[in-house]
mmCIF file of C-alpha atoms in Angstrom:
data_model
loop_
_atom_site.group_PDB
_atom_site.id
_atom_site.type_symbol
_atom_site.label_atom_id
_atom_site.label_comp_id
_atom_site.label_asym_id
_atom_site.label_seq_id
_atom_site.Cartn_x
_atom_site.Cartn_y
_atom_site.Cartn_z
ATOM 1 C CA MET A 1 -5.464 23.326 15.046
ATOM 2 C CA GLU A 2 -2.812 20.643 14.483
ATOM 3 C CA ASN A 3 -3.356 19.215 17.977
ATOM 4 C CA GLU A 4 -7.074 19.041 17.349
ATOM 5 C CA MET A 5 -6.371 17.219 14.084
ATOM 6 C CA GLU A 6 -4.167 14.763 15.918
ATOM 7 C CA GLU A 7 -7.038 14.025 18.281
ATOM 8 C CA LYS A 8 -9.530 13.523 15.467
ATOM 9 C CA ALA A 9 -7.607 11.307 13.031
ATOM 10 C CA VAL A 10 -5.980 7.908 13.450
ATOM 11 C CA ILE A 11 -3.977 6.420 10.572
ATOM 12 C CA PHE A 12 -2.623 2.868 10.292
ATOM 13 C CA THR A 13 0.596 2.692 8.302
ATOM 14 C CA GLY A 14 4.342 1.986 8.443
ATOM 15 C CA ASN A 15 5.080 -0.129 5.357
ATOM 16 C CA SER A 16 3.871 2.093 2.510
ATOM 17 C CA ILE A 17 5.011 5.312 4.176
ATOM 18 C CA SER A 18 6.984 5.798 7.382
ATOM 19 C CA HIS A 19 5.357 7.573 10.321
ATOM 20 C CA GLU A 20 8.101 10.198 10.058
ATOM 21 C CA ASP A 21 7.257 11.028 6.425
ATOM 22 C CA ALA A 22 3.522 10.864 7.133
ATOM 23 C CA LYS A 23 3.788 13.436 9.941
ATOM 24 C CA LYS A 24 5.236 15.935 7.464
ATOM 25 C CA ILE A 25 1.840 15.901 5.724
ATOM 26 C CA LEU A 26 -0.473 15.676 8.743
ATOM 27 C CA LEU A 27 -0.030 15.431 12.501
ATOM 28 C CA ALA A 28 -2.289 12.530 13.437
ATOM 29 C CA ASN A 29 -2.294 9.496 15.712
ATOM 30 C CA TYR A 30 -0.142 7.134 13.622
ATOM 31 C CA GLN A 31 -0.475 3.460 14.480
ATOM 32 C CA PRO A 32 1.321 0.348 13.149
ATOM 33 C CA PRO A 33 -0.331 -1.621 10.322
ATOM 34 C CA VAL A 34 -3.867 -2.479 11.414
ATOM 35 C CA ARG A 35 -4.781 -5.953 12.632
ATOM 36 C CA ARG A 36 -8.091 -7.541 13.582
ATOM 37 C CA PHE A 37 -10.138 -6.195 16.517
ATOM 38 C CA GLN A 38 -8.303 -2.862 16.768
ATOM 39 C CA LEU A 39 -10.790 -0.391 15.309
ATOM 40 C CA GLU A 40 -13.387 -0.594 18.099
ATOM 41 C CA LYS A 41 -10.948 0.941 20.603
ATOM 42 C CA PHE A 42 -10.476 4.008 18.408
ATOM 43 C CA ILE A 43 -14.219 4.322 17.753
ATOM 44 C CA GLN A 44 -14.718 4.326 21.543
ATOM 45 C CA GLN A 45 -12.037 7.013 21.884
ATOM 46 C CA GLY A 46 -14.116 9.264 19.656
ATOM 47 C CA TYR A 47 -12.063 9.379 16.451
ATOM 48 C CA LYS A 48 -14.176 10.714 13.586
ATOM 49 C CA VAL A 49 -11.720 10.020 10.763
ATOM 50 C CA MET A 50 -9.646 6.883 10.178
ATOM 51 C CA GLY A 51 -7.078 6.214 7.486
ATOM 52 C CA ILE A 52 -6.237 2.602 6.667
ATOM 53 C CA ILE A 53 -3.077 2.269 4.599
ATOM 54 C CA ASP A 54 -1.221 -0.811 5.817
ATOM 55 C CA GLY A 55 -2.465 -3.887 7.613
ATOM 56 C CA ILE A 56 -1.663 -7.471 8.537
ATOM 57 C CA PHE A 57 -2.705 -9.780 5.704
ATOM 58 C CA PHE A 58 -3.116 -13.229 7.216
ATOM 59 C CA ASP A 59 -6.793 -14.175 7.445
ATOM 60 C CA ARG A 60 -6.998 -14.600 11.205
ATOM 61 C CA ALA A 61 -5.179 -11.329 11.865
ATOM 62 C CA ALA A 62 -6.489 -9.113 9.038
ATOM 63 C CA VAL A 63 -8.897 -6.285 9.846
ATOM 64 C CA GLY A 64 -12.428 -7.570 9.220
ATOM 65 C CA HIS A 65 -15.135 -6.132 6.980
ATOM 66 C CA ARG A 66 -17.568 -5.991 9.895
ATOM 67 C CA GLU A 67 -15.171 -3.890 11.963
ATOM 68 C CA ILE A 68 -14.942 -1.273 9.227
ATOM 69 C CA ILE A 69 -18.719 -1.333 8.656
ATOM 70 C CA SER A 70 -19.199 -0.819 12.426
ATOM 71 C CA ALA A 71 -16.953 2.241 12.251
ATOM 72 C CA LEU A 72 -18.903 3.597 9.274
ATOM 73 C CA ASN A 73 -22.198 2.960 11.074
ATOM 74 C CA ALA A 74 -20.830 4.883 14.062
ATOM 75 C CA GLY A 75 -20.354 7.917 11.815
ATOM 76 C CA VAL A 76 -16.606 7.540 11.352
ATOM 77 C CA ARG A 77 -15.223 8.528 7.944
ATOM 78 C CA VAL A 78 -12.890 5.707 6.854
ATOM 79 C CA VAL A 79 -10.376 6.291 4.047
ATOM 80 C CA GLY A 80 -8.381 3.467 2.465
ATOM 81 C CA GLY A 81 -5.632 3.187 -0.096
ATOM 82 C CA ALA A 82 -2.176 1.877 -1.036
ATOM 83 C CA SER A 83 -2.254 -1.558 0.577
ATOM 84 C CA MET A 84 -4.738 -3.282 2.920
ATOM 85 C CA GLY A 85 -6.683 -0.008 2.848
ATOM 86 C CA ALA A 86 -7.035 -0.224 -0.941
ATOM 87 C CA LEU A 87 -8.188 -3.836 -0.775
ATOM 88 C CA ARG A 88 -10.819 -3.184 1.903
ATOM 89 C CA ALA A 89 -11.995 0.033 0.212
ATOM 90 C CA SER A 90 -12.589 -1.843 -3.052
ATOM 91 C CA GLU A 91 -14.783 -4.274 -1.113
ATOM 92 C CA LEU A 92 -16.566 -1.718 1.069
ATOM 93 C CA ASP A 93 -16.870 1.464 -1.023
ATOM 94 C CA THR A 94 -20.574 0.628 -1.535
ATOM 95 C CA HIS A 95 -20.919 0.797 2.279
ATOM 96 C CA GLY A 96 -19.351 4.253 2.408
ATOM 97 C CA MET A 97 -15.625 3.561 2.814
ATOM 98 C CA ILE A 98 -13.642 6.099 0.768
ATOM 99 C CA GLY A 99 -11.074 4.572 -1.588
ATOM 100 C CA VAL A 100 -8.276 6.655 -3.113
ATOM 101 C CA GLY A 101 -5.323 6.038 -5.407
ATOM 102 C CA LYS A 102 -4.226 3.732 -8.186
ATOM 103 C CA VAL A 103 -4.044 0.482 -6.173
ATOM 104 C CA TYR A 104 -7.621 0.991 -4.937
ATOM 105 C CA GLU A 105 -8.771 1.578 -8.529
ATOM 106 C CA TRP A 106 -6.957 -1.567 -9.714
ATOM 107 C CA TYR A 107 -8.679 -3.694 -7.071
ATOM 108 C CA ARG A 108 -12.046 -2.022 -7.702
ATOM 109 C CA ASP A 109 -11.817 -2.548 -11.457
ATOM 110 C CA GLY A 110 -10.502 -6.121 -11.245
ATOM 111 C CA VAL A 111 -7.106 -5.249 -12.792
ATOM 112 C CA ILE A 112 -5.542 -7.007 -9.794
ATOM 113 C CA GLU A 113 -7.224 -9.387 -7.363
ATOM 114 C CA SER A 114 -4.705 -11.122 -5.117
ATOM 115 C CA ASP A 115 -3.698 -9.845 -1.651
ATOM 116 C CA ASP A 116 -0.088 -10.606 -2.525
ATOM 117 C CA GLU A 117 -0.008 -7.725 -5.033
ATOM 118 C CA VAL A 118 0.577 -5.358 -2.108
ATOM 119 C CA ALA A 119 1.986 -7.712 0.540
ATOM 120 C CA VAL A 120 5.588 -7.248 1.645
ATOM 121 C CA SER A 121 7.980 -8.788 4.121
ATOM 122 C CA THR A 122 8.817 -6.201 6.773
ATOM 123 C CA ASN A 123 11.200 -5.371 9.576
ATOM 124 C CA PRO A 124 9.070 -6.217 12.663
ATOM 125 C CA GLU A 125 10.493 -3.306 14.654
ATOM 126 C CA THR A 126 10.273 -0.486 12.127
ATOM 127 C CA PHE A 127 7.592 -1.964 9.759
ATOM 128 C CA GLU A 128 9.919 -0.945 6.918
ATOM 129 C CA PRO A 129 9.486 -3.216 3.863
ATOM 130 C CA ILE A 130 12.364 -5.570 3.058
ATOM 131 C CA SER A 131 10.775 -6.928 -0.119
ATOM 132 C CA VAL A 132 9.254 -5.046 -3.070
ATOM 133 C CA PRO A 133 5.466 -5.067 -3.566
ATOM 134 C CA LEU A 134 4.252 -6.427 -6.883
ATOM 135 C CA VAL A 135 2.255 -3.260 -7.627
ATOM 136 C CA ASN A 136 5.513 -1.272 -7.563
ATOM 137 C CA ILE A 137 7.259 -3.846 -9.774
ATOM 138 C CA ARG A 138 4.374 -3.637 -12.273
ATOM 139 C CA GLU A 139 4.660 0.133 -12.642
ATOM 140 C CA THR A 140 8.458 0.213 -12.577
ATOM 141 C CA LEU A 141 8.716 -2.411 -15.348
ATOM 142 C CA LYS A 142 6.104 -0.464 -17.312
ATOM 143 C CA ALA A 143 8.233 2.671 -16.895
ATOM 144 C CA ALA A 144 11.294 0.712 -18.123
ATOM 145 C CA LEU A 145 9.249 -0.355 -21.153
ATOM 146 C CA GLY A 146 8.252 3.269 -21.762
ATOM 147 C CA ALA A 147 11.883 4.351 -21.448
ATOM 148 C CA GLY A 148 12.903 1.873 -24.151
ATOM 149 C CA ILE A 149 14.957 -0.297 -21.788
ATOM 150 C CA LEU A 150 12.655 -3.306 -22.193
ATOM 151 C CA SER A 151 10.858 -4.695 -25.215
ATOM 152 C CA GLU A 152 7.178 -5.654 -24.895
ATOM 153 C CA LYS A 153 8.105 -9.350 -24.615
ATOM 154 C CA GLU A 154 10.829 -8.725 -22.027
ATOM 155 C CA TYR A 155 8.375 -6.642 -20.000
ATOM 156 C CA GLU A 156 5.700 -9.364 -20.116
ATOM 157 C CA ASP A 157 8.166 -12.167 -19.315
ATOM 158 C CA LEU A 158 9.685 -10.317 -16.343
ATOM 159 C CA LEU A 159 6.252 -9.365 -14.998
ATOM 160 C CA GLU A 160 5.194 -13.022 -15.222
ATOM 161 C CA LEU A 161 8.369 -13.989 -13.354
ATOM 162 C CA ALA A 162 7.629 -11.414 -10.631
ATOM 163 C CA ILE A 163 4.027 -12.645 -10.278
ATOM 164 C CA SER A 164 5.210 -16.240 -9.854
ATOM 165 C CA THR A 165 7.759 -15.257 -7.165
ATOM 166 C CA TYR A 166 6.635 -15.683 -3.533
ATOM 167 C CA TYR A 167 5.966 -12.185 -2.153
ATOM 168 C CA PRO A 168 8.694 -12.075 0.584
ATOM 169 C CA ASP A 169 11.285 -12.981 -2.060
ATOM 170 C CA ARG A 170 10.457 -10.195 -4.521
ATOM 171 C CA SER A 171 13.306 -7.759 -5.133
ATOM 172 C CA TYR A 172 14.702 -5.930 -8.146
ATOM 173 C CA LEU A 173 18.071 -7.608 -7.675
ATOM 174 C CA GLY A 174 16.488 -11.060 -7.571
ATOM 175 C CA LEU A 175 14.151 -10.358 -10.491
ATOM 176 C CA THR A 176 16.852 -9.080 -12.832
ATOM 177 C CA LYS A 177 19.283 -11.816 -11.813
ATOM 178 C CA GLU A 178 16.722 -14.595 -12.325
ATOM 179 C CA GLY A 179 15.543 -12.954 -15.549
ATOM 180 C CA ALA A 180 19.063 -13.056 -16.988
ATOM 181 C CA LYS A 181 19.599 -16.599 -15.716
ATOM 182 C CA LYS A 182 16.437 -17.770 -17.491
ATOM 183 C CA GLY A 183 17.455 -15.961 -20.679
ATOM 184 C CA LEU A 184 14.578 -13.460 -20.524
ATOM 185 C CA ILE A 185 17.028 -10.552 -20.743
ATOM 186 C CA SER A 186 20.706 -10.251 -21.627
ATOM 187 C CA GLU A 187 23.395 -9.750 -18.984
ATOM 188 C CA GLU A 188 24.017 -6.250 -20.325
ATOM 189 C CA LYS A 189 20.333 -5.392 -20.042
ATOM 190 C CA ARG A 190 20.198 -6.889 -16.542
ATOM 191 C CA LYS A 191 22.617 -4.250 -15.256
ATOM 192 C CA LEU A 192 20.821 -1.452 -17.097
ATOM 193 C CA LEU A 193 17.414 -2.550 -15.788
ATOM 194 C CA LEU A 194 18.598 -3.019 -12.202
ATOM 195 C CA ASP A 195 20.073 0.482 -12.232
ATOM 196 C CA PHE A 196 16.761 1.850 -13.582
ATOM 197 C CA CYS A 197 14.684 -0.039 -10.987
ATOM 198 C CA ILE A 198 16.810 1.169 -8.084
ATOM 199 C CA ASN A 199 17.083 4.799 -9.198
ATOM 200 C CA SER A 200 13.718 5.299 -10.917
ATOM 201 C CA GLU A 201 11.351 3.016 -9.015
ATOM 202 C CA VAL A 202 7.689 3.962 -9.339
ATOM 203 C CA ASP A 203 6.581 3.692 -5.698
ATOM 204 C CA VAL A 204 2.828 3.356 -6.256
ATOM 205 C CA LYS A 205 2.130 2.409 -2.645
ATOM 206 C CA LYS A 206 3.835 5.493 -1.226
ATOM 207 C CA ARG A 207 2.074 7.803 -3.698
ATOM 208 C CA ASP A 208 -1.268 6.300 -2.734
ATOM 209 C CA ALA A 209 -0.404 6.483 0.979
ATOM 210 C CA VAL A 210 0.189 10.224 0.576
ATOM 211 C CA LEU A 211 -3.243 10.514 -1.068
ATOM 212 C CA VAL A 212 -4.866 8.752 1.892
ATOM 213 C CA ILE A 213 -3.223 11.146 4.350
ATOM 214 C CA GLU A 214 -4.159 14.197 2.257
ATOM 215 C CA THR A 215 -7.757 12.959 2.066
ATOM 216 C CA VAL A 216 -7.861 12.397 5.836
ATOM 217 C CA LYS A 217 -6.506 15.922 6.323
ATOM 218 C CA ARG A 218 -9.256 17.369 4.119
ATOM 219 C CA LEU A 219 -11.972 15.430 5.971
ATOM 220 C CA VAL A 220 -10.662 16.571 9.359
ATOM 221 C CA GLU A 221 -10.639 20.163 8.160
ATOM 222 C CA GLU A 222 -14.252 19.735 6.982
ATOM 223 C CA THR A 223 -15.303 18.583 10.449
ATOM 224 C CA GLU A 224 -13.708 21.754 11.866
ATOM 225 C CA VAL A 225 -16.063 23.992 9.899
#
């Protein structure tokens, strides 16, 4: 059964969730973050379910809308969430792409719009992120507000600072350091907040990535019946 699943599902990821962690949920054909002109090969190979989690973001390299629509027209079930998958699903759910998770809902509902909300700088060999995505910073700062570590104004000021920071430079260390330097938070609070961010980060992208994989698993099981 697992081998059959592996043959029927291909999932593009590596930033939001590692292939190692993903395989604990579902044995599938895990590929690096998707780039333009890759989907056709997997359609030709007969895959009936695709999961798009991570992808290259630069315009010339990003997976195109037409490629995904071609897959859908070929009868492939395409699930997206967490990162590039969430962005494309919010644009193509009316064409039949299945969007899951919080990031997808944010894009769909216009809560967030920019690609750089989910973009990260990565290790080119392992695809592991070396910067923090803005969606995670949003939820982690909100959690710090809920925990009474930040006031409403401190939360808003730090979020604004994170938004204005170029995506490869976003980190909790940098954010708290710059926040204290600009007088947005005290030095004492800087240490408290950094500790909270490191130990209690709300990893929205990973949670959503898990949802994509679980949804792919369910769809594969449905095709078995």
